[in-house]
PDB file of C-alpha atoms in Angstrom:
ATOM      1  CA  UNK A   1       0.094 -22.030  -1.581  1.00 66.00           C
ATOM      2  CA  UNK A   2       0.141 -18.259  -1.392  1.00 73.00           C
ATOM      3  CA  UNK A   3       0.580 -15.783  -4.238  1.00 71.00           C
ATOM      4  CA  UNK A   4       4.056 -14.708  -3.064  1.00 74.00           C
ATOM      5  CA  UNK A   5       5.160 -18.366  -2.968  1.00 76.00           C
ATOM      6  CA  UNK A   6       3.999 -18.862  -6.572  1.00 77.00           C
ATOM      7  CA  UNK A   7       5.875 -15.737  -7.682  1.00 75.00           C
ATOM      8  CA  UNK A   8       9.036 -16.998  -5.965  1.00 76.00           C
ATOM      9  CA  UNK A   9       8.671 -20.431  -7.600  1.00 75.00           C
ATOM     10  CA  UNK A  10       8.399 -18.826 -11.030  1.00 78.00           C
ATOM     11  CA  UNK A  11      11.434 -16.618 -10.362  1.00 75.00           C
ATOM     12  CA  UNK A  12      13.575 -19.569  -9.202  1.00 76.00           C
ATOM     13  CA  UNK A  13      12.360 -21.765 -12.082  1.00 70.00           C
ATOM     14  CA  UNK A  14      13.265 -19.085 -14.649  1.00 75.00           C
ATOM     15  CA  UNK A  15      16.820 -18.867 -13.278  1.00 76.00           C
ATOM     16  CA  UNK A  16      17.317 -22.649 -13.043  1.00 75.00           C
ATOM     17  CA  UNK A  17      18.402 -25.160 -15.685  1.00 74.00           C
ATOM     18  CA  UNK A  18      15.148 -27.094 -15.252  1.00 75.00           C
ATOM     19  CA  UNK A  19      12.840 -27.333 -18.233  1.00 74.00           C
ATOM     20  CA  UNK A  20       9.825 -28.790 -16.403  1.00 77.00           C
ATOM     21  CA  UNK A  21       8.454 -28.594 -12.841  1.00 75.00           C
ATOM     22  CA  UNK A  22       5.227 -29.934 -11.332  1.00 77.00           C
ATOM     23  CA  UNK A  23       4.108 -29.398  -7.718  1.00 78.00           C
ATOM     24  CA  UNK A  24       0.969 -30.832  -6.132  1.00 76.00           C
ATOM     25  CA  UNK A  25      -0.237 -29.876  -2.639  1.00 73.00           C
ATOM     26  CA  UNK A  26      -3.732 -31.184  -1.837  1.00 70.00           C
ATOM     27  CA  UNK A  27      -6.172 -29.657  -4.353  1.00 71.00           C
ATOM     28  CA  UNK A  28      -3.545 -27.154  -5.505  1.00 71.00           C
ATOM     29  CA  UNK A  29      -1.381 -28.131  -8.475  1.00 75.00           C
ATOM     30  CA  UNK A  30       1.015 -26.047 -10.533  1.00 77.00           C
ATOM     31  CA  UNK A  31       3.071 -27.050 -13.569  1.00 76.00           C
ATOM     32  CA  UNK A  32       5.779 -25.001 -15.245  1.00 76.00           C
ATOM     33  CA  UNK A  33       7.600 -25.795 -18.453  1.00 74.00           C
ATOM     34  CA  UNK A  34       9.954 -23.769 -20.565  1.00 70.00           C
ATOM     35  CA  UNK A  35       8.568 -23.233 -24.050  1.00 61.00           C
ATOM     36  CA  UNK A  36      10.398 -23.521 -27.332  1.00 49.00           C
ATOM     37  CA  UNK A  37      11.190 -19.812 -27.252  1.00 48.00           C
ATOM     38  CA  UNK A  38      12.851 -20.082 -23.839  1.00 48.00           C
ATOM     39  CA  UNK A  39       9.929 -18.480 -21.978  1.00 49.00           C
ATOM     40  CA  UNK A  40       8.097 -20.036 -19.060  1.00 49.00           C
ATOM     41  CA  UNK A  41       4.648 -21.573 -19.457  1.00 50.00           C
ATOM     42  CA  UNK A  42       2.630 -21.809 -16.228  1.00 53.00           C
ATOM     43  CA  UNK A  43      -0.517 -23.897 -15.983  1.00 50.00           C
ATOM     44  CA  UNK A  44      -2.526 -24.329 -12.855  1.00 50.00           C
ATOM     45  CA  UNK A  45      -5.345 -26.617 -11.744  1.00 49.00           C
ATOM     46  CA  UNK A  46      -6.874 -24.932  -8.710  1.00 48.00           C
ATOM     47  CA  UNK A  47     -10.257 -23.573  -7.655  1.00 50.00           C
ATOM     48  CA  UNK A  48     -11.333 -20.686  -9.915  1.00 51.00           C
ATOM     49  CA  UNK A  49     -11.936 -18.392  -6.948  1.00 54.00           C
ATOM     50  CA  UNK A  50      -9.758 -18.434  -3.871  1.00 55.00           C
ATOM     51  CA  UNK A  51     -11.013 -16.734  -0.723  1.00 55.00           C
ATOM     52  CA  UNK A  52      -8.547 -14.495   1.080  1.00 58.00           C
ATOM     53  CA  UNK A  53      -8.791 -12.105   3.989  1.00 59.00           C
ATOM     54  CA  UNK A  54      -8.454  -8.401   3.339  1.00 59.00           C
ATOM     55  CA  UNK A  55      -5.318  -6.694   4.593  1.00 56.00           C
ATOM     56  CA  UNK A  56      -5.761  -5.267   8.099  1.00 56.00           C
ATOM     57  CA  UNK A  57      -7.638  -1.989   8.142  1.00 53.00           C
ATOM     58  CA  UNK A  58      -5.601   1.150   8.699  1.00 50.00           C
ATOM     59  CA  UNK A  59      -6.598   2.976  11.869  1.00 50.00           C
ATOM     60  CA  UNK A  60      -3.838   5.584  11.974  1.00 48.00           C
ATOM     61  CA  UNK A  61      -2.642   7.844   9.166  1.00 48.00           C
ATOM     62  CA  UNK A  62       0.506   6.631   7.401  1.00 48.00           C
ATOM     63  CA  UNK A  63       3.719   8.562   7.900  1.00 46.00           C
ATOM     64  CA  UNK A  64       4.895  10.790   5.050  1.00 44.00           C
ATOM     65  CA  UNK A  65       7.723   8.402   4.163  1.00 43.00           C
ATOM     66  CA  UNK A  66       5.366   5.445   3.563  1.00 43.00           C
ATOM     67  CA  UNK A  67       2.585   7.263   1.717  1.00 41.00           C
ATOM     68  CA  UNK A  68       2.315   6.098  -1.897  1.00 43.00           C
ATOM     69  CA  UNK A  69       1.501   8.617  -4.574  1.00 41.00           C
ATOM     70  CA  UNK A  70      -0.797   6.140  -6.356  1.00 48.00           C
ATOM     71  CA  UNK A  71      -3.038   5.549  -3.324  1.00 50.00           C
ATOM     72  CA  UNK A  72      -5.619   8.199  -2.486  1.00 52.00           C
ATOM     73  CA  UNK A  73      -5.215   9.974   0.858  1.00 58.00           C
ATOM     74  CA  UNK A  74      -7.860   8.485   3.145  1.00 62.00           C
ATOM     75  CA  UNK A  75      -8.672   9.125   6.779  1.00 66.00           C
ATOM     76  CA  UNK A  76     -10.696   6.690   8.868  1.00 78.00           C
ATOM     77  CA  UNK A  77     -11.050   2.917   8.783  1.00 90.00           C
ATOM     78  CA  UNK A  78     -10.253   1.257   5.480  1.00 93.00           C
ATOM     79  CA  UNK A  79     -10.196  -2.202   3.993  1.00 94.00           C
ATOM     80  CA  UNK A  80      -6.950  -2.564   2.064  1.00 94.00           C
ATOM     81  CA  UNK A  81      -5.819  -4.741  -0.808  1.00 94.00           C
ATOM     82  CA  UNK A  82      -4.061  -7.914   0.379  1.00 93.00           C
ATOM     83  CA  UNK A  83      -2.159  -8.194  -2.934  1.00 94.00           C
ATOM     84  CA  UNK A  84      -1.269  -6.577  -6.231  1.00 93.00           C
ATOM     85  CA  UNK A  85      -3.878  -7.226  -8.896  1.00 94.00           C
ATOM     86  CA  UNK A  86      -6.918  -5.948 -10.775  1.00 96.00           C
ATOM     87  CA  UNK A  87      -9.989  -4.856  -8.772  1.00 96.00           C
ATOM     88  CA  UNK A  88     -13.399  -6.151  -9.821  1.00 96.00           C
ATOM     89  CA  UNK A  89     -16.516  -4.933  -7.985  1.00 94.00           C
ATOM     90  CA  UNK A  90     -18.694  -7.816  -9.236  1.00 94.00           C
ATOM     91  CA  UNK A  91     -18.245 -11.520 -10.030  1.00 91.00           C
ATOM     92  CA  UNK A  92     -18.939 -10.901 -13.745  1.00 90.00           C
ATOM     93  CA  UNK A  93     -19.611  -7.881 -15.975  1.00 89.00           C
ATOM     94  CA  UNK A  94     -23.359  -8.672 -16.041  1.00 92.00           C
ATOM     95  CA  UNK A  95     -23.664  -9.232 -12.266  1.00 92.00           C
ATOM     96  CA  UNK A  96     -24.407  -6.553  -9.668  1.00 95.00           C
ATOM     97  CA  UNK A  97     -21.542  -5.332  -7.464  1.00 94.00           C
ATOM     98  CA  UNK A  98     -20.756  -7.312  -4.310  1.00 96.00           C
ATOM     99  CA  UNK A  99     -21.303  -4.142  -2.236  1.00 96.00           C
ATOM    100  CA  UNK A 100     -22.334  -0.534  -2.787  1.00 95.00           C
ATOM    101  CA  UNK A 101     -22.031   2.628  -0.706  1.00 96.00           C
ATOM    102  CA  UNK A 102     -24.320   2.442   2.318  1.00 95.00           C
ATOM    103  CA  UNK A 103     -24.357  -1.373   2.517  1.00 95.00           C
ATOM    104  CA  UNK A 104     -23.883  -3.036   5.902  1.00 96.00           C
ATOM    105  CA  UNK A 105     -21.352  -5.861   5.639  1.00 95.00           C
ATOM    106  CA  UNK A 106     -20.798  -8.818   7.970  1.00 95.00           C
ATOM    107  CA  UNK A 107     -17.361 -10.266   8.721  1.00 93.00           C
ATOM    108  CA  UNK A 108     -16.528 -12.864   6.064  1.00 94.00           C
ATOM    109  CA  UNK A 109     -18.805 -11.336   3.411  1.00 95.00           C
ATOM    110  CA  UNK A 110     -17.287 -10.953  -0.073  1.00 95.00           C
ATOM    111  CA  UNK A 111     -16.464  -7.334  -0.973  1.00 96.00           C
ATOM    112  CA  UNK A 112     -14.737  -7.655  -4.345  1.00 96.00           C
ATOM    113  CA  UNK A 113     -12.485  -9.835  -6.467  1.00 95.00           C
ATOM    114  CA  UNK A 114      -8.792  -9.219  -7.092  1.00 94.00           C
ATOM    115  CA  UNK A 115      -7.360 -10.910 -10.158  1.00 93.00           C
ATOM    116  CA  UNK A 116      -3.701 -11.840  -9.878  1.00 90.00           C
ATOM    117  CA  UNK A 117      -1.944 -14.077 -12.414  1.00 90.00           C
ATOM    118  CA  UNK A 118      -5.307 -15.106 -13.943  1.00 88.00           C
ATOM    119  CA  UNK A 119      -6.530 -16.304 -10.521  1.00 90.00           C
ATOM    120  CA  UNK A 120      -9.666 -14.676  -9.118  1.00 92.00           C
ATOM    121  CA  UNK A 121      -9.252 -14.009  -5.381  1.00 93.00           C
ATOM    122  CA  UNK A 122     -12.314 -13.056  -3.350  1.00 93.00           C
ATOM    123  CA  UNK A 123     -11.624 -10.365  -0.722  1.00 94.00           C
ATOM    124  CA  UNK A 124     -13.722 -10.691   2.432  1.00 94.00           C
ATOM    125  CA  UNK A 125     -14.470  -8.231   5.232  1.00 93.00           C
ATOM    126  CA  UNK A 126     -12.543  -8.973   8.428  1.00 92.00           C
ATOM    127  CA  UNK A 127     -15.126  -7.226  10.615  1.00 94.00           C
ATOM    128  CA  UNK A 128     -18.730  -5.981  10.554  1.00 95.00           C
ATOM    129  CA  UNK A 129     -18.866  -2.556   8.917  1.00 95.00           C
ATOM    130  CA  UNK A 130     -20.789  -0.098   6.756  1.00 96.00           C
ATOM    131  CA  UNK A 131     -19.380   0.855   3.327  1.00 96.00           C
ATOM    132  CA  UNK A 132     -18.839   4.642   3.347  1.00 96.00           C
ATOM    133  CA  UNK A 133     -16.978   4.946   0.030  1.00 96.00           C
ATOM    134  CA  UNK A 134     -15.551   2.678  -2.664  1.00 96.00           C
ATOM    135  CA  UNK A 135     -12.086   4.093  -3.370  1.00 96.00           C
ATOM    136  CA  UNK A 136     -11.215   2.115  -6.515  1.00 96.00           C
ATOM    137  CA  UNK A 137     -12.913   1.999  -9.916  1.00 95.00           C
ATOM    138  CA  UNK A 138     -13.936  -1.333 -11.420  1.00 95.00           C
ATOM    139  CA  UNK A 139     -11.219  -3.045 -13.513  1.00 94.00           C
ATOM    140  CA  UNK A 140      -8.496  -0.791 -12.068  1.00 95.00           C
ATOM    141  CA  UNK A 141      -5.050  -2.051 -11.044  1.00 96.00           C
ATOM    142  CA  UNK A 142      -4.349  -1.988  -7.302  1.00 95.00           C
ATOM    143  CA  UNK A 143      -1.184  -2.197  -5.236  1.00 95.00           C
ATOM    144  CA  UNK A 144      -0.535  -4.196  -2.071  1.00 93.00           C
ATOM    145  CA  UNK A 145      -2.068  -2.504   1.017  1.00 92.00           C
ATOM    146  CA  UNK A 146      -3.830   0.129  -1.138  1.00 95.00           C
ATOM    147  CA  UNK A 147      -7.138   1.271   0.443  1.00 95.00           C
ATOM    148  CA  UNK A 148     -10.103  -0.236  -1.435  1.00 96.00           C
ATOM    149  CA  UNK A 149     -13.026   0.751   0.793  1.00 96.00           C
ATOM    150  CA  UNK A 150     -13.606   3.486   3.368  1.00 96.00           C
ATOM    151  CA  UNK A 151     -15.723   1.883   6.096  1.00 95.00           C
ATOM    152  CA  UNK A 152     -17.346   2.584   9.426  1.00 94.00           C
ATOM    153  CA  UNK A 153     -16.849  -0.246  11.940  1.00 93.00           C
ATOM    154  CA  UNK A 154     -20.031  -1.511  13.595  1.00 91.00           C
TER     155      UNK A 154
END
C-alpha cells in the first residue's frame, strides 16, 4: 500500500461513522480506531524500512509557474523526493551518511531515508551517478518532488 493510499484511508475513516477499521494486505497491516477523545489512533505492523524509488530526475528547468519558493534553484540532473517527509542522511544518528559529495552511486543503492508518518522509507538511486551536491540538511522537512541531490549521470 502506498503512502497516498494510507493518507486517503485516514481521511475517509475520520469522516465516517466507523469507530474501528483493520486492513491486511500480505505483510502490510493497518488498524485504525477512534480514541475516547474522538481522535484517530493509527497502528501499523509493517517492515520498519520500506524501499522506494526516487522521483524521476529533472533534466529541464521548471517553468516559473511551477517553481516552489521552498526548493532551491538547481540546474542539472537531480534526484528528487518521492514524498513529503523528513530527510535523514544516515540510518541512525551514530551511523555514517549513506552517501557524501564525490561518491559514485549504482542504481538501486540507498541514498537517504525519508520519514513519513513514522515510517522510514529508503530512497534509492534510479541510475548510476556521481553525487555532486547534497541539497538538503539532515533532519530537514522536504516536499514532494523537491531536489535532494545534484548528480552527474554516469
